Short mmCIF file of N, CA and C in Angstrom, two decimals:
data_model
loop_
_atom_site.label_atom_id
_atom_site.label_comp_id
_atom_site.label_asym_id
_atom_site.label_seq_id
_atom_site.Cartn_x
_atom_site.Cartn_y
_atom_site.Cartn_z
N MET A 1 153.76 137.43 142.68
CA MET A 1 153.24 136.25 143.37
C MET A 1 154.16 135.89 144.54
N ALA A 2 153.58 135.48 145.64
CA ALA A 2 154.34 135.12 146.84
C ALA A 2 155.13 133.83 146.60
N GLU A 3 156.27 133.75 147.28
CA GLU A 3 157.08 132.54 147.18
C GLU A 3 156.46 131.42 148.00
N GLU A 4 156.57 130.23 147.50
CA GLU A 4 156.07 129.06 148.22
C GLU A 4 156.85 128.88 149.52
N THR A 5 156.17 128.35 150.53
CA THR A 5 156.80 128.15 151.84
C THR A 5 156.74 126.68 152.24
N ILE A 6 157.39 126.38 153.33
CA ILE A 6 157.34 125.03 153.88
C ILE A 6 155.89 124.67 154.24
N PHE A 7 155.10 125.65 154.64
CA PHE A 7 153.70 125.38 154.97
C PHE A 7 152.92 124.92 153.74
N SER A 8 153.23 125.47 152.58
CA SER A 8 152.56 125.04 151.34
C SER A 8 152.81 123.55 151.11
N LYS A 9 154.02 123.11 151.38
CA LYS A 9 154.38 121.70 151.18
C LYS A 9 153.69 120.81 152.21
N ILE A 10 153.54 121.31 153.43
CA ILE A 10 152.81 120.56 154.47
C ILE A 10 151.34 120.43 154.06
N ILE A 11 150.74 121.51 153.58
CA ILE A 11 149.34 121.49 153.16
C ILE A 11 149.12 120.43 152.08
N ARG A 12 150.06 120.34 151.15
CA ARG A 12 149.95 119.37 150.04
C ARG A 12 150.47 117.98 150.41
N LYS A 13 150.90 117.83 151.68
CA LYS A 13 151.41 116.55 152.19
C LYS A 13 152.67 116.08 151.44
N GLU A 14 153.47 117.04 151.00
CA GLU A 14 154.73 116.73 150.32
C GLU A 14 155.87 116.51 151.31
N ILE A 15 155.70 117.04 152.53
CA ILE A 15 156.67 116.78 153.59
C ILE A 15 155.88 116.38 154.83
N PRO A 16 156.48 115.55 155.68
CA PRO A 16 155.75 115.06 156.85
C PRO A 16 155.51 116.15 157.90
N ALA A 17 154.36 116.07 158.51
CA ALA A 17 153.99 116.95 159.63
C ALA A 17 152.89 116.24 160.39
N ASP A 18 152.73 116.62 161.64
CA ASP A 18 151.66 116.06 162.46
C ASP A 18 150.39 116.89 162.22
N VAL A 19 149.75 116.65 161.06
CA VAL A 19 148.54 117.37 160.68
C VAL A 19 147.38 116.83 161.52
N ILE A 20 146.69 117.73 162.21
CA ILE A 20 145.58 117.29 163.06
C ILE A 20 144.23 117.78 162.56
N TYR A 21 144.24 118.66 161.56
CA TYR A 21 142.99 119.12 160.97
C TYR A 21 143.29 119.65 159.57
N GLN A 22 142.40 119.34 158.63
CA GLN A 22 142.51 119.91 157.29
C GLN A 22 141.14 119.90 156.64
N ASP A 23 140.79 121.02 156.01
CA ASP A 23 139.58 121.10 155.20
C ASP A 23 139.93 121.89 153.94
N ASP A 24 138.94 122.38 153.24
CA ASP A 24 139.21 123.08 151.99
C ASP A 24 139.80 124.47 152.18
N LEU A 25 139.74 125.02 153.40
CA LEU A 25 140.23 126.37 153.64
C LEU A 25 141.49 126.46 154.48
N VAL A 26 141.62 125.58 155.48
CA VAL A 26 142.75 125.68 156.41
C VAL A 26 143.33 124.31 156.75
N THR A 27 144.56 124.35 157.23
CA THR A 27 145.25 123.15 157.71
C THR A 27 145.86 123.49 159.07
N ALA A 28 145.81 122.54 160.00
CA ALA A 28 146.41 122.73 161.32
C ALA A 28 147.35 121.57 161.61
N PHE A 29 148.50 121.91 162.18
CA PHE A 29 149.50 120.89 162.49
C PHE A 29 150.30 121.33 163.72
N ARG A 30 150.90 120.36 164.38
CA ARG A 30 151.68 120.64 165.59
C ARG A 30 152.99 121.32 165.22
N ASP A 31 153.36 122.32 166.01
CA ASP A 31 154.62 123.03 165.82
C ASP A 31 155.78 122.09 166.14
N ILE A 32 156.82 122.11 165.32
CA ILE A 32 157.96 121.22 165.56
C ILE A 32 158.85 121.73 166.69
N ASN A 33 158.66 122.98 167.12
CA ASN A 33 159.41 123.55 168.23
C ASN A 33 158.42 124.17 169.22
N PRO A 34 157.66 123.30 169.92
CA PRO A 34 156.56 123.82 170.76
C PRO A 34 157.05 124.69 171.91
N ARG A 35 156.29 125.75 172.16
CA ARG A 35 156.58 126.68 173.26
C ARG A 35 155.68 126.43 174.46
N ALA A 36 154.78 125.46 174.33
CA ALA A 36 153.85 125.10 175.40
C ALA A 36 153.41 123.67 175.15
N PRO A 37 152.79 123.01 176.15
CA PRO A 37 152.35 121.63 175.94
C PRO A 37 151.48 121.45 174.70
N SER A 38 150.61 122.41 174.43
CA SER A 38 149.84 122.41 173.18
C SER A 38 150.33 123.60 172.36
N HIS A 39 150.86 123.32 171.18
CA HIS A 39 151.31 124.39 170.28
C HIS A 39 151.02 123.94 168.85
N ILE A 40 149.97 124.50 168.31
CA ILE A 40 149.46 124.11 166.99
C ILE A 40 149.49 125.32 166.08
N LEU A 41 149.88 125.11 164.83
CA LEU A 41 149.83 126.17 163.82
C LEU A 41 148.60 125.95 162.95
N ILE A 42 147.87 127.00 162.69
CA ILE A 42 146.69 126.96 161.82
C ILE A 42 146.98 127.91 160.66
N VAL A 43 146.94 127.37 159.44
CA VAL A 43 147.31 128.16 158.27
C VAL A 43 146.22 128.08 157.21
N PRO A 44 146.03 129.16 156.44
CA PRO A 44 145.13 129.07 155.31
C PRO A 44 145.77 128.21 154.22
N ASN A 45 144.98 127.47 153.49
CA ASN A 45 145.53 126.64 152.42
C ASN A 45 146.04 127.47 151.24
N THR A 46 145.57 128.69 151.13
CA THR A 46 146.04 129.63 150.12
C THR A 46 147.20 130.42 150.71
N LEU A 47 148.25 130.59 149.96
CA LEU A 47 149.40 131.33 150.45
C LEU A 47 149.10 132.83 150.52
N ILE A 48 149.03 133.32 151.75
CA ILE A 48 148.89 134.75 152.03
C ILE A 48 150.12 135.07 152.88
N PRO A 49 151.06 135.87 152.39
CA PRO A 49 152.31 136.06 153.12
C PRO A 49 152.17 136.67 154.52
N THR A 50 151.43 137.78 154.65
CA THR A 50 151.32 138.45 155.94
C THR A 50 149.91 138.97 156.14
N VAL A 51 149.64 139.46 157.33
CA VAL A 51 148.35 140.09 157.61
C VAL A 51 148.13 141.27 156.65
N ASN A 52 149.19 141.95 156.28
CA ASN A 52 149.08 143.09 155.36
C ASN A 52 148.60 142.69 153.98
N ASP A 53 148.66 141.40 153.66
CA ASP A 53 148.27 140.91 152.35
C ASP A 53 146.85 140.33 152.31
N ILE A 54 146.15 140.34 153.43
CA ILE A 54 144.78 139.81 153.47
C ILE A 54 143.86 140.70 152.66
N GLU A 55 143.04 140.06 151.83
CA GLU A 55 142.06 140.78 151.02
C GLU A 55 140.65 140.36 151.46
N THR A 56 139.66 141.05 150.99
CA THR A 56 138.28 140.75 151.34
C THR A 56 137.91 139.30 151.04
N ASN A 57 138.42 138.76 149.93
CA ASN A 57 138.08 137.38 149.56
C ASN A 57 138.78 136.35 150.46
N ASP A 58 139.63 136.78 151.38
CA ASP A 58 140.29 135.87 152.32
C ASP A 58 139.54 135.77 153.65
N GLU A 59 138.47 136.54 153.80
CA GLU A 59 137.78 136.61 155.08
C GLU A 59 137.24 135.26 155.56
N LEU A 60 136.76 134.44 154.66
CA LEU A 60 136.22 133.14 155.06
C LEU A 60 137.33 132.26 155.66
N ALA A 61 138.48 132.24 155.02
CA ALA A 61 139.60 131.45 155.54
C ALA A 61 140.10 132.01 156.88
N MET A 62 140.14 133.34 157.00
CA MET A 62 140.59 133.95 158.26
C MET A 62 139.62 133.60 159.39
N GLY A 63 138.33 133.68 159.11
CA GLY A 63 137.34 133.29 160.11
C GLY A 63 137.43 131.81 160.46
N ARG A 64 137.67 130.98 159.46
CA ARG A 64 137.80 129.54 159.70
C ARG A 64 138.98 129.26 160.62
N MET A 65 140.06 130.03 160.51
CA MET A 65 141.20 129.83 161.42
C MET A 65 140.75 129.94 162.88
N PHE A 66 139.86 130.88 163.17
CA PHE A 66 139.38 131.05 164.54
C PHE A 66 138.44 129.93 164.96
N THR A 67 137.54 129.49 164.10
CA THR A 67 136.63 128.42 164.49
C THR A 67 137.38 127.10 164.65
N VAL A 68 138.41 126.89 163.85
CA VAL A 68 139.25 125.70 164.00
C VAL A 68 140.05 125.80 165.29
N ALA A 69 140.55 126.98 165.62
CA ALA A 69 141.28 127.16 166.88
C ALA A 69 140.38 126.79 168.07
N LYS A 70 139.15 127.24 168.04
CA LYS A 70 138.20 126.91 169.11
C LYS A 70 138.00 125.40 169.21
N LYS A 71 137.80 124.75 168.07
CA LYS A 71 137.58 123.30 168.03
C LYS A 71 138.80 122.55 168.57
N LEU A 72 139.99 122.95 168.13
CA LEU A 72 141.20 122.25 168.55
C LEU A 72 141.52 122.51 170.02
N ALA A 73 141.24 123.72 170.51
CA ALA A 73 141.45 124.00 171.93
C ALA A 73 140.59 123.08 172.79
N LYS A 74 139.36 122.86 172.37
CA LYS A 74 138.48 121.94 173.10
C LYS A 74 139.02 120.53 173.04
N GLU A 75 139.44 120.08 171.85
CA GLU A 75 139.99 118.72 171.70
C GLU A 75 141.27 118.54 172.51
N GLU A 76 142.06 119.59 172.65
CA GLU A 76 143.31 119.52 173.42
C GLU A 76 143.05 119.61 174.92
N GLY A 77 141.82 119.95 175.31
CA GLY A 77 141.47 120.08 176.72
C GLY A 77 141.99 121.36 177.35
N ILE A 78 142.21 122.39 176.54
CA ILE A 78 142.73 123.65 177.07
C ILE A 78 141.72 124.79 176.98
N ASP A 79 140.54 124.48 176.50
CA ASP A 79 139.55 125.54 176.28
C ASP A 79 139.07 126.18 177.58
N GLN A 80 138.93 125.42 178.64
CA GLN A 80 138.40 125.97 179.88
C GLN A 80 139.45 126.75 180.67
N ASP A 81 140.68 126.24 180.74
CA ASP A 81 141.74 126.95 181.48
C ASP A 81 142.25 128.16 180.71
N GLY A 82 142.20 128.08 179.40
CA GLY A 82 142.61 129.22 178.58
C GLY A 82 143.78 128.89 177.67
N TYR A 83 143.90 129.70 176.64
CA TYR A 83 144.94 129.52 175.63
C TYR A 83 145.20 130.86 174.98
N ARG A 84 146.21 130.90 174.15
CA ARG A 84 146.55 132.13 173.45
C ARG A 84 146.58 131.87 171.95
N LEU A 85 146.08 132.85 171.19
CA LEU A 85 146.16 132.83 169.73
C LEU A 85 147.09 133.96 169.33
N ILE A 86 148.11 133.63 168.53
CA ILE A 86 149.13 134.62 168.15
C ILE A 86 149.27 134.62 166.64
N VAL A 87 149.24 135.82 166.06
CA VAL A 87 149.53 136.00 164.64
C VAL A 87 150.59 137.09 164.56
N ASN A 88 151.75 136.76 164.05
CA ASN A 88 152.85 137.71 163.89
C ASN A 88 152.83 138.27 162.48
N CYS A 89 153.28 139.52 162.33
CA CYS A 89 153.31 140.15 161.01
C CYS A 89 154.66 140.83 160.77
N ASN A 90 155.36 140.34 159.78
CA ASN A 90 156.65 140.87 159.33
C ASN A 90 157.74 140.73 160.39
N ALA A 91 158.94 141.15 160.04
CA ALA A 91 160.13 140.89 160.85
C ALA A 91 160.02 141.45 162.28
N HIS A 92 159.62 142.69 162.43
CA HIS A 92 159.54 143.26 163.78
C HIS A 92 158.44 142.63 164.61
N GLY A 93 157.48 142.02 163.96
CA GLY A 93 156.41 141.31 164.67
C GLY A 93 156.78 139.88 165.01
N GLY A 94 157.95 139.43 164.57
CA GLY A 94 158.42 138.09 164.89
C GLY A 94 158.04 137.02 163.88
N GLN A 95 157.53 137.42 162.72
CA GLN A 95 157.14 136.43 161.71
C GLN A 95 158.38 135.82 161.09
N GLU A 96 158.42 134.49 161.05
CA GLU A 96 159.57 133.77 160.48
C GLU A 96 159.23 133.11 159.16
N VAL A 97 158.00 132.60 159.02
CA VAL A 97 157.55 131.98 157.78
C VAL A 97 156.51 132.91 157.16
N TYR A 98 156.75 133.31 155.92
CA TYR A 98 155.86 134.28 155.27
C TYR A 98 154.71 133.59 154.54
N HIS A 99 153.93 132.90 155.35
CA HIS A 99 152.65 132.29 155.02
C HIS A 99 151.85 132.50 156.29
N ILE A 100 150.90 133.43 156.26
CA ILE A 100 150.20 133.80 157.48
C ILE A 100 149.79 132.55 158.25
N HIS A 101 149.97 132.60 159.57
CA HIS A 101 149.62 131.45 160.41
C HIS A 101 149.29 131.94 161.81
N MET A 102 148.44 131.16 162.44
CA MET A 102 148.01 131.43 163.80
C MET A 102 148.61 130.36 164.71
N HIS A 103 149.24 130.79 165.80
CA HIS A 103 149.73 129.87 166.82
C HIS A 103 148.62 129.70 167.85
N LEU A 104 148.26 128.48 168.13
CA LEU A 104 147.35 128.13 169.22
C LEU A 104 148.23 127.51 170.30
N VAL A 105 148.38 128.19 171.43
CA VAL A 105 149.27 127.70 172.49
C VAL A 105 148.53 127.67 173.81
N GLY A 106 148.82 126.64 174.59
CA GLY A 106 148.21 126.50 175.91
C GLY A 106 148.66 125.23 176.58
N GLY A 107 148.02 124.91 177.67
CA GLY A 107 148.37 123.70 178.42
C GLY A 107 149.15 124.00 179.68
N ARG A 108 149.43 125.28 179.91
CA ARG A 108 150.10 125.74 181.14
C ARG A 108 149.84 127.24 181.24
N PRO A 109 150.04 127.83 182.43
CA PRO A 109 149.91 129.28 182.52
C PRO A 109 150.96 129.94 181.62
N LEU A 110 150.53 130.85 180.78
CA LEU A 110 151.42 131.45 179.79
C LEU A 110 152.04 132.76 180.27
N GLY A 111 151.49 133.36 181.31
CA GLY A 111 152.03 134.63 181.78
C GLY A 111 151.69 135.75 180.81
N PRO A 112 152.25 136.93 181.05
CA PRO A 112 151.91 138.09 180.21
C PRO A 112 152.45 137.98 178.78
N LEU A 113 153.57 137.29 178.56
CA LEU A 113 154.15 137.13 177.23
C LEU A 113 154.58 135.69 177.06
N LEU A 114 154.57 135.22 175.81
CA LEU A 114 155.01 133.85 175.53
C LEU A 114 156.19 133.85 174.59
N MET A 115 156.11 134.63 173.52
CA MET A 115 157.15 134.61 172.48
C MET A 115 157.90 135.94 172.51
N ASN A 116 159.17 135.88 172.22
CA ASN A 116 159.99 137.08 172.19
C ASN A 116 159.74 137.88 170.95
#
């Protein structure tokens, strides 16, 4: 079984976070170290450590992450100018928290790369 993460505690509202969306499948909250004017993390409510751990029964939550990203991009006013969705996998991919999550970033020109 995967180890619990800080995101699990945010989902359960055990630690404070700027949660801007939550339903039965996913939770979205503002990144505490934003890399752009809009930087939101979208996570499945079920702990899935990495992309490599996604199973067929996770497809609904993975799809919901994208529809929530679209909704939040519109609410943030970045949908027309553009934004980036980033999912990192494992250490070489830059993943720091082993609870799969999508970064929604925008609000300025991002250039060819955003994160190291």
